[in-house]
C-alpha cells in the first residue's frame, strides 16, 4: 500500500461522511452506557475537519494529520476529543515531512498513535474503549499482507468484541457489569474511521 | 422536546451571552470563546481559579464566577467537556502571576481536556495546579477504573478554594485546601425523570411512571439502580446512609440538598427535613445547610444529598463573602 | 404523578419543617401554625412585613423571610390561600409595636383571607396596612372584575418594602414605597407544561407536544392564549413587548427572568439575552438583572419576565442587604 | 318547615357526604377555569366540620352554625373559605339563641347570609359565582311554599345557569369569554349544600 496527500484527504472526507451518516447510531450507543453525545461530538468534529481540509492546500501528509488532530481537539470535546486528537497528532509526528507513506511507515504511525492514546487515556486493551479497535488494527498492519476487506473485518470484529466486555474506563465504567451487552461507542466510531481507510485503499485498485 | 431555545446547536452561545448580559458588573466573556471570567480578571498576584465542564448544569459553573469564588468558568457543549484550547484561554485570562488552579470534575473527558490545557499553559510558563473532584458515592471507588464522578459537592470546592485564593493564599495553599474539601465531601443523587440534550432531541433513557433511578449522575446517564418510587423519607434515608457509610462525618458538617433541575423546591425541603433528622440522630451537627439548584442536569427531576465535614478553616472559608451570583452568603 | 414527597396531604407541613431546619438561624416556625417568622421576630419598633399565599411557589414566600425582607410568611395549602387564623398568627408574631404591613397577591382568596385577618388584628389593637400586588399584564385590568393577578413582581415588593421597614420607616412610609413598586412593576409569563398539585394527582390542563400557553398564572391554571411553541427570541419578545406596552419604563429598570419550576436555568439565560437586547434597542437602561426561580408553580416548565421602573429610592432599597436565604444581594 | 338542632347537624353531615363524594367532580370543574382545588378545599373543610360536630354537644342552632363557619374559615382557605365562612357566620348571627327555626327565620338567615357573601366577595348575581345559587335559593324561600324537590330544582337550575355566564369575579374572570361553557365550581358546591338541606327536609316527612 501507498498513500499520498490526496489519499489522506480522501480518508478524512470519507470518515466524515460515515460519521455524519452514523451520527444518530453513535449517539444511541452512548445512551445506555454513557451520556448520549458521542455521535454529536464526532459529527461536530469531523464536519469541521472536512471543512478545514477543503479550505487549504496541503503538500505534506503530516500537516494534514496535524490539522485533523488540532481540529478534533478543538471541536469534539468530551473524552473522545483529546483521544482522537492525540491519535492523529502522534501519527503526524511520526510521519513528519512525508508527502507519501508506504505500509511500513503507516504501520509505525498507527503504532505511535496507539501508544499515545493508551497513555493519554491510561487505558489498555480489554477495557471496552476505542483502544480495542486501534490495537486490533495495529496488530493487523504489523502482520503485513494488508487488504481493504481484511482491515474492515478486523476492525469490525474488534468493535463487536467490546460488546461483551465490562468497561473499566470512561463513563461506561460506572455501570460495571451492566455495561456488558452494549458496543462501545468510541470503538464504533473508530471502526468507521478504518472503514473509510479501507474504502480509500479499494479505490486505489 | 419542549424547550425555550432558539437553535439546539446554539444554546451554549446564547446562554453565555445571556449570562454575561445579566451580570455585567461581575463577569465578562473572553472574546471569541465560551469562557466567562470575572470582570476584573486577571487579578494580579491572586491565584486564578478555573473550573467548567459541559453546559447543562447551570448555575454551575458560570454562575459561580465572581469575587471569592471562580475567576473563570469554561462552558463546553451540553454535557460535553470543553476543549483544551478553551480551557487554555480561561487559564490565560485569569493568570495574575500567582498561578492558576483548576477544579475538575472526575470525568475522563474533563480530566483529559483540562490536563492538555494545563500542558499548554505550562509550556507558556504559567504555573498550573489542579484538583479532581470525585464525591459521588454511587460509583465504586477504584484506582483501576475511571473512579468516582464529580457531582454537586464540587460547588463546595469552588466556594472554599475560591475564598482561599481571594485571601491571597499561594497556589500550594489553595491546592491543599481544595484537596481537604475533596477528601471530606461525599454526595449521592437520584432521579425521577431523564432529561433531553437539545441537540439530541430525545431523552437518553426511559423511566416508567412508578420508577426512579438511584445513583444518578448529572449528564442524563442512567443511574446505578432502578427501583420503584419510594417516599421522600425513604429516598432521603437511602441517599444519606450511603453518604454516611463512606466517610467519617462525626463533628460538624455542611449539607447541600441539590435539585437536578425540575424538582420543586418544596420537595427539596421535604427531603431536607429527613436528612436533618438522620444527622441529628447520629449526633452529627449541621453548621450550614444549602437547599436549591446548585448542580443541575437540564430539566431532570431528582435531587442529590451532599455532606462536607468541616473544620475551623473550612467553616471560615465557607462563610467568607462571595460575589458569585449563584452563591451569595 | 412523580414527586419526592411522603403524603400528598402533608407536603406543606413537611416543607415548613424542612425549611426551618435548613435555616434555623434565620427563621422559626410559629408553633402550631404553618407560619414562618424571622428568628428574632417580633423586632420592636420595626414595621412587621407579612406575606404569603398558597404553597407551591417556593422559594416564595418563606424563602424571603429574613432581615431586610419579610418578617413572616404564611404557607397555605398548595395553591390555596392561607386561612385568616393563620395570617392572624403571623401578624401577632411580627407585631413589634410599629404596625404590620401585608403584601397580598391579587387573588380573591388571598385578598379575602388576609383582609379578614387584618380585621381580627385591628380588633386586637394592632395597626395593619396592606398592598395588593397585581403585576400580571396578561390579564385585563378592570375595576369591575377581579383585576390583575399578582405574580413574580411581588418579590420586588417584598425586597423593597422589606428594606424600607428595616430602615426604621413608619407603617405609612412602608405602604407608600410598596405602592410605588406596585405602580411600577409589570410581568408576563408563559408555560410549556402544566404542573400537578400533589393532592389532585393530575395535571390541571393538557398541552400537546408542540403547544405552549402564553399569559400563564402561577397556580397551574391555563394561560390566556394557546399557541404553537415558538423560539426563545419570539417568546422573550412577546412577553417583553406586552410588559412594555403597559407602562412607561423609560429610564432605568430592574429585570427579573423568573423560572416557573422545571425550566433549566440555561433557558432563562437564553431568554434574558433577548430581553436585554430589546431593552437596549428601546434605550431603557438596566440597573440590575435577576435570573432564576423566584416565584414558581411547582414543576411547571416556563418563565415570566418582570420589569420594575426604578428611581433613586427604589434603587437604594433594592440594593440594601438582605438576610433572606432566597434573595441575597 | 321547622328545623331543630339535630336537623342542623344532619344538614352538615349530609353536606359533608355529598362534598366528599363529589370531591373529584368539584375539582374537575375548577380545572378549566380555575386552579383545580375547589373539591380539595371543600372536602378538607367539611370533613373537619363533620368531625367537630360529632365531638361536641349543641343545644343552640346558632352555635352549630358558628362552629361550621369558624371551621370552614380555618380549614378551607382559597376564595371559598372566607365566603362559606361568612355565609354561615351571618346565619349564625341572625339565628342567635334559637334551638329551633321555622321557615321565616330560616329565610331571614339565608337572606343575611347572601347579603354577607355579596359584600365579602364584592359580587352580584350574574358574575358566575356561588352568589348565583344563593340568590336563587333565597328568592325561592322568600316566595314561600318550600318543598325539598322544589329547592333542589331551583338550586340545580341556578347552578346550570352559571355555565353560560362570563365570569367577572374569582379566578375564572381571568378567562373572560373563555369562562363560558363551564359550570362555576362554587355554584356546584353550593348546590350540594342545598341538596343536603332538601334531603333533611325529605326525611322529616
Ligand atoms: N480512558 C479512556 N481511554 C480510551 N478511550 C476512552 C477512555 N474513556 C473514554 N474513551 C472512549 O471515549 C468514548 C466516549 O466518547 P464521548 O461520548 O464522545 O465522550 P464522553 O464520554 O466524555 O461523553 C468511549 O466510548 C470510549 O471508546
Ligand atoms: N368574589 C367572589 N364572590 C363570590 N364568590 C366567589 C368570588 N370569587 C370566587 N368565588 C367562588 O369561589 C369559587 C372558587 O373557590 P376555590 O376554588 O375553593 O378558591 P380559589 O379560587 O381561591 O382556588 C368560585 O367557583 C366561585 O363560586
Ligand atoms: Mg458521551
Ligand atoms: Mg459527554
Ligand atoms: Mg385555590
Ligand atoms: Mg380553586
PDB file of N, CA and C in Angstrom, chain C residues 77 79-81 83-85 106-109 112-113 116 119 139-140 144-147 149 199-200 204 219 221-224, chain D residues 31-32 34-35 37 40-41 44 73-79 82-83 86 120 122 127 168-171 173-176 178:
ATOM      1  N   UNK C  77     -52.183  25.766  52.009  1.00  0.00           N
ATOM      2  CA  UNK C  77     -52.111  24.522  51.258  1.00  0.00           C
ATOM      3  C   UNK C  77     -51.634  24.841  49.848  1.00  0.00           C
ATOM      4  N   UNK C  79     -51.298  25.998  46.426  1.00  0.00           N
ATOM      5  CA  UNK C  79     -52.081  26.878  45.551  1.00  0.00           C
ATOM      6  C   UNK C  79     -53.382  27.355  46.188  1.00  0.00           C
ATOM      7  N   UNK C  80     -53.488  27.243  47.484  1.00  0.00           N
ATOM      8  CA  UNK C  80     -54.723  27.648  48.183  1.00  0.00           C
ATOM      9  C   UNK C  80     -54.354  28.686  49.225  1.00  0.00           C
ATOM     10  N   UNK C  81     -54.989  29.834  49.168  1.00  0.00           N
ATOM     11  CA  UNK C  81     -54.542  30.875  50.081  1.00  0.00           C
ATOM     12  C   UNK C  81     -54.770  30.459  51.523  1.00  0.00           C
ATOM     13  N   UNK C  83     -55.618  30.547  55.552  1.00  0.00           N
ATOM     14  CA  UNK C  83     -56.846  30.962  56.226  1.00  0.00           C
ATOM     15  C   UNK C  83     -56.566  32.150  57.159  1.00  0.00           C
ATOM     16  N   UNK C  84     -57.615  32.892  57.489  1.00  0.00           N
ATOM     17  CA  UNK C  84     -57.437  34.117  58.285  1.00  0.00           C
ATOM     18  C   UNK C  84     -56.751  33.868  59.628  1.00  0.00           C
ATOM     19  N   UNK C  85     -57.054  32.739  60.262  1.00  0.00           N
ATOM     20  CA  UNK C  85     -56.444  32.487  61.576  1.00  0.00           C
ATOM     21  C   UNK C  85     -54.926  32.377  61.455  1.00  0.00           C
ATOM     22  N   UNK C 106     -52.859  39.637  44.264  1.00  0.00           N
ATOM     23  CA  UNK C 106     -54.266  39.856  43.953  1.00  0.00           C
ATOM     24  C   UNK C 106     -54.996  38.614  43.446  1.00  0.00           C
ATOM     25  N   UNK C 107     -55.419  37.807  44.394  1.00  0.00           N
ATOM     26  CA  UNK C 107     -56.323  36.690  44.123  1.00  0.00           C
ATOM     27  C   UNK C 107     -57.451  36.830  45.118  1.00  0.00           C
ATOM     28  N   UNK C 108     -58.656  36.562  44.676  1.00  0.00           N
ATOM     29  CA  UNK C 108     -59.810  36.725  45.563  1.00  0.00           C
ATOM     30  C   UNK C 108     -59.547  36.059  46.905  1.00  0.00           C
ATOM     31  N   UNK C 109     -59.041  34.821  46.855  1.00  0.00           N
ATOM     32  CA  UNK C 109     -58.815  34.077  48.093  1.00  0.00           C
ATOM     33  C   UNK C 109     -57.822  34.772  48.994  1.00  0.00           C
ATOM     34  N   UNK C 112     -59.327  38.051  50.397  1.00  0.00           N
ATOM     35  CA  UNK C 112     -60.360  37.825  51.421  1.00  0.00           C
ATOM     36  C   UNK C 112     -59.763  37.330  52.733  1.00  0.00           C
ATOM     37  N   UNK C 113     -58.885  36.356  52.636  1.00  0.00           N
ATOM     38  CA  UNK C 113     -58.336  35.777  53.870  1.00  0.00           C
ATOM     39  C   UNK C 113     -57.443  36.769  54.614  1.00  0.00           C
ATOM     40  N   UNK C 116     -59.667  39.471  56.229  1.00  0.00           N
ATOM     41  CA  UNK C 116     -60.327  39.016  57.466  1.00  0.00           C
ATOM     42  C   UNK C 116     -59.333  38.971  58.612  1.00  0.00           C
ATOM     43  N   UNK C 119     -58.811  42.383  59.909  1.00  0.00           N
ATOM     44  CA  UNK C 119     -59.922  42.790  60.783  1.00  0.00           C
ATOM     45  C   UNK C 119     -59.736  42.225  62.196  1.00  0.00           C
ATOM     46  N   UNK C 139     -53.538  39.673  32.118  1.00  0.00           N
ATOM     47  CA  UNK C 139     -54.949  39.794  32.489  1.00  0.00           C
ATOM     48  C   UNK C 139     -55.357  41.253  32.326  1.00  0.00           C
ATOM     49  N   UNK C 140     -56.539  41.438  31.784  1.00  0.00           N
ATOM     50  CA  UNK C 140     -57.007  42.797  31.581  1.00  0.00           C
ATOM     51  C   UNK C 140     -57.240  43.479  32.922  1.00  0.00           C
ATOM     52  N   UNK C 144     -64.059  46.422  37.525  1.00  0.00           N
ATOM     53  CA  UNK C 144     -65.340  45.711  37.629  1.00  0.00           C
ATOM     54  C   UNK C 144     -65.138  44.215  37.828  1.00  0.00           C
ATOM     55  N   UNK C 145     -63.923  43.764  37.593  1.00  0.00           N
ATOM     56  CA  UNK C 145     -63.688  42.332  37.777  1.00  0.00           C
ATOM     57  C   UNK C 145     -62.662  42.160  38.889  1.00  0.00           C
ATOM     58  N   UNK C 146     -62.186  40.957  38.991  1.00  0.00           N
ATOM     59  CA  UNK C 146     -61.189  40.609  39.982  1.00  0.00           C
ATOM     60  C   UNK C 146     -59.905  41.395  39.775  1.00  0.00           C
ATOM     61  N   UNK C 147     -59.670  41.854  38.550  1.00  0.00           N
ATOM     62  CA  UNK C 147     -58.452  42.606  38.252  1.00  0.00           C
ATOM     63  C   UNK C 147     -57.302  41.684  37.958  1.00  0.00           C
ATOM     64  N   UNK C 149     -53.757  39.592  38.265  1.00  0.00           N
ATOM     65  CA  UNK C 149     -53.121  38.709  39.246  1.00  0.00           C
ATOM     66  C   UNK C 149     -51.800  39.273  39.726  1.00  0.00           C
ATOM     67  N   UNK C 199     -52.146  16.842  45.963  1.00  0.00           N
ATOM     68  CA  UNK C 199     -53.398  16.258  46.437  1.00  0.00           C
ATOM     69  C   UNK C 199     -54.354  15.949  45.283  1.00  0.00           C
ATOM     70  N   UNK C 200     -54.141  16.572  44.123  1.00  0.00           N
ATOM     71  CA  UNK C 200     -55.012  16.300  42.970  1.00  0.00           C
ATOM     72  C   UNK C 200     -54.476  15.114  42.170  1.00  0.00           C
ATOM     73  N   UNK C 204     -53.632  19.994  35.759  1.00  0.00           N
ATOM     74  CA  UNK C 204     -54.905  20.701  35.677  1.00  0.00           C
ATOM     75  C   UNK C 204     -55.277  21.031  34.241  1.00  0.00           C
ATOM     76  N   UNK C 219     -50.637  29.243  39.325  1.00  0.00           N
ATOM     77  CA  UNK C 219     -51.405  28.262  40.089  1.00  0.00           C
ATOM     78  C   UNK C 219     -51.820  27.085  39.236  1.00  0.00           C
ATOM     79  N   UNK C 221     -53.114  27.097  36.503  1.00  0.00           N
ATOM     80  CA  UNK C 221     -54.296  27.368  35.684  1.00  0.00           C
ATOM     81  C   UNK C 221     -53.852  27.539  34.227  1.00  0.00           C
ATOM     82  N   UNK C 222     -54.765  27.290  33.293  1.00  0.00           N
ATOM     83  CA  UNK C 222     -54.408  27.501  31.883  1.00  0.00           C
ATOM     84  C   UNK C 222     -54.052  28.969  31.642  1.00  0.00           C
ATOM     85  N   UNK C 223     -53.356  29.214  30.533  1.00  0.00           N
ATOM     86  CA  UNK C 223     -52.999  30.589  30.185  1.00  0.00           C
ATOM     87  C   UNK C 223     -54.106  31.280  29.426  1.00  0.00           C
ATOM     88  N   UNK C 224     -53.791  32.440  28.899  1.00  0.00           N
ATOM     89  CA  UNK C 224     -54.797  33.240  28.216  1.00  0.00           C
ATOM     90  C   UNK C 224     -54.867  32.866  26.738  1.00  0.00           C
TER      91      UNK C 224
ATOM     92  N   UNK D  31     -60.747  23.057  37.210  1.00  0.00           N
ATOM     93  CA  UNK D  31     -59.517  22.973  36.415  1.00  0.00           C
ATOM     94  C   UNK D  31     -59.529  23.868  35.173  1.00  0.00           C
ATOM     95  N   UNK D  32     -60.584  23.781  34.347  1.00  0.00           N
ATOM     96  CA  UNK D  32     -60.513  24.601  33.124  1.00  0.00           C
ATOM     97  C   UNK D  32     -60.582  26.098  33.391  1.00  0.00           C
ATOM     98  N   UNK D  34     -60.100  27.565  36.646  1.00  0.00           N
ATOM     99  CA  UNK D  34     -59.591  27.946  37.964  1.00  0.00           C
ATOM    100  C   UNK D  34     -58.284  27.243  38.208  1.00  0.00           C
ATOM    101  N   UNK D  35     -58.026  26.886  39.456  1.00  0.00           N
ATOM    102  CA  UNK D  35     -56.741  26.283  39.777  1.00  0.00           C
ATOM    103  C   UNK D  35     -56.889  24.858  40.297  1.00  0.00           C
ATOM    104  N   UNK D  37     -58.600  23.267  42.680  1.00  0.00           N
ATOM    105  CA  UNK D  37     -58.512  22.854  44.079  1.00  0.00           C
ATOM    106  C   UNK D  37     -59.836  22.929  44.811  1.00  0.00           C
ATOM    107  N   UNK D  40     -60.862  19.779  46.649  1.00  0.00           N
ATOM    108  CA  UNK D  40     -59.899  19.506  47.735  1.00  0.00           C
ATOM    109  C   UNK D  40     -60.157  20.444  48.906  1.00  0.00           C
ATOM    110  N   UNK D  41     -60.348  21.709  48.604  1.00  0.00           N
ATOM    111  CA  UNK D  41     -60.591  22.697  49.662  1.00  0.00           C
ATOM    112  C   UNK D  41     -61.866  22.388  50.440  1.00  0.00           C
ATOM    113  N   UNK D  44     -61.714  19.121  52.501  1.00  0.00           N
ATOM    114  CA  UNK D  44     -60.923  19.310  53.722  1.00  0.00           C
ATOM    115  C   UNK D  44     -61.759  20.023  54.782  1.00  0.00           C
ATOM    116  N   UNK D  73     -63.746  28.562  57.811  1.00  0.00           N
ATOM    117  CA  UNK D  73     -62.800  29.679  57.714  1.00  0.00           C
ATOM    118  C   UNK D  73     -61.365  29.217  57.949  1.00  0.00           C
ATOM    119  N   UNK D  74     -61.196  28.339  58.909  1.00  0.00           N
ATOM    120  CA  UNK D  74     -59.850  27.933  59.304  1.00  0.00           C
ATOM    121  C   UNK D  74     -59.323  26.768  58.483  1.00  0.00           C
ATOM    122  N   UNK D  75     -60.192  26.108  57.721  1.00  0.00           N
ATOM    123  CA  UNK D  75     -59.719  24.889  57.059  1.00  0.00           C
ATOM    124  C   UNK D  75     -59.798  24.936  55.542  1.00  0.00           C
ATOM    125  N   UNK D  76     -60.702  25.722  54.995  1.00  0.00           N
ATOM    126  CA  UNK D  76     -60.888  25.674  53.545  1.00  0.00           C
ATOM    127  C   UNK D  76     -59.822  26.477  52.800  1.00  0.00           C
ATOM    128  N   UNK D  77     -59.595  27.697  53.223  1.00  0.00           N
ATOM    129  CA  UNK D  77     -58.657  28.550  52.503  1.00  0.00           C
ATOM    130  C   UNK D  77     -59.210  28.957  51.158  1.00  0.00           C
ATOM    131  N   UNK D  78     -58.353  29.534  50.318  1.00  0.00           N
ATOM    132  CA  UNK D  78     -58.781  29.964  48.996  1.00  0.00           C
ATOM    133  C   UNK D  78     -59.873  31.006  49.089  1.00  0.00           C
ATOM    134  N   UNK D  79     -60.595  31.197  47.978  1.00  0.00           N
ATOM    135  CA  UNK D  79     -61.700  32.154  47.987  1.00  0.00           C
ATOM    136  C   UNK D  79     -62.906  31.575  48.727  1.00  0.00           C
ATOM    137  N   UNK D  82     -63.293  31.933  53.081  1.00  0.00           N
ATOM    138  CA  UNK D  82     -63.917  33.113  53.687  1.00  0.00           C
ATOM    139  C   UNK D  82     -65.372  33.296  53.242  1.00  0.00           C
ATOM    140  N   UNK D  83     -65.695  32.858  52.031  1.00  0.00           N
ATOM    141  CA  UNK D  83     -67.059  33.063  51.534  1.00  0.00           C
ATOM    142  C   UNK D  83     -68.038  32.143  52.262  1.00  0.00           C
ATOM    143  N   UNK D  86     -68.257  33.209  55.848  1.00  0.00           N
ATOM    144  CA  UNK D  86     -69.126  34.376  56.008  1.00  0.00           C
ATOM    145  C   UNK D  86     -70.600  33.978  55.979  1.00  0.00           C
ATOM    146  N   UNK D 120     -68.734  40.514  51.131  1.00  0.00           N
ATOM    147  CA  UNK D 120     -67.382  39.979  51.288  1.00  0.00           C
ATOM    148  C   UNK D 120     -66.723  39.806  49.916  1.00  0.00           C
ATOM    149  N   UNK D 122     -67.654  41.176  47.116  1.00  0.00           N
ATOM    150  CA  UNK D 122     -67.953  42.299  46.202  1.00  0.00           C
ATOM    151  C   UNK D 122     -68.594  41.773  44.916  1.00  0.00           C
ATOM    152  N   UNK D 127     -72.389  37.033  38.034  1.00  0.00           N
ATOM    153  CA  UNK D 127     -70.944  37.097  37.876  1.00  0.00           C
ATOM    154  C   UNK D 127     -70.317  35.700  37.876  1.00  0.00           C
ATOM    155  N   UNK D 168     -66.843  37.339  36.053  1.00  0.00           N
ATOM    156  CA  UNK D 168     -66.189  38.635  36.291  1.00  0.00           C
ATOM    157  C   UNK D 168     -65.612  38.693  37.709  1.00  0.00           C
ATOM    158  N   UNK D 169     -65.808  37.663  38.492  1.00  0.00           N
ATOM    159  CA  UNK D 169     -65.214  37.585  39.824  1.00  0.00           C
ATOM    160  C   UNK D 169     -64.511  36.242  39.991  1.00  0.00           C
ATOM    161  N   UNK D 170     -63.533  36.217  40.887  1.00  0.00           N
ATOM    162  CA  UNK D 170     -62.791  34.974  41.133  1.00  0.00           C
ATOM    163  C   UNK D 170     -61.813  34.670  40.011  1.00  0.00           C
ATOM    164  N   UNK D 171     -61.142  33.560  40.141  1.00  0.00           N
ATOM    165  CA  UNK D 171     -60.124  33.185  39.161  1.00  0.00           C
ATOM    166  C   UNK D 171     -60.648  33.039  37.751  1.00  0.00           C
ATOM    167  N   UNK D 173     -62.529  34.754  36.185  1.00  0.00           N
ATOM    168  CA  UNK D 173     -62.620  36.036  35.484  1.00  0.00           C
ATOM    169  C   UNK D 173     -61.429  36.265  34.559  1.00  0.00           C
ATOM    170  N   UNK D 174     -60.285  35.639  34.864  1.00  0.00           N
ATOM    171  CA  UNK D 174     -59.100  35.817  34.006  1.00  0.00           C
ATOM    172  C   UNK D 174     -59.358  35.281  32.606  1.00  0.00           C
ATOM    173  N   UNK D 175     -60.301  34.377  32.501  1.00  0.00           N
ATOM    174  CA  UNK D 175     -60.531  33.735  31.199  1.00  0.00           C
ATOM    175  C   UNK D 175     -61.579  34.454  30.373  1.00  0.00           C
ATOM    176  N   UNK D 176     -62.161  35.459  30.953  1.00  0.00           N
ATOM    177  CA  UNK D 176     -63.169  36.261  30.252  1.00  0.00           C
ATOM    178  C   UNK D 176     -64.151  35.398  29.437  1.00  0.00           C
ATOM    179  N   UNK D 178     -63.786  33.020  27.553  1.00  0.00           N
ATOM    180  CA  UNK D 178     -63.496  31.585  27.580  1.00  0.00           C
ATOM    181  C   UNK D 178     -64.053  30.893  28.818  1.00  0.00           C
TER     182      UNK D 178
END
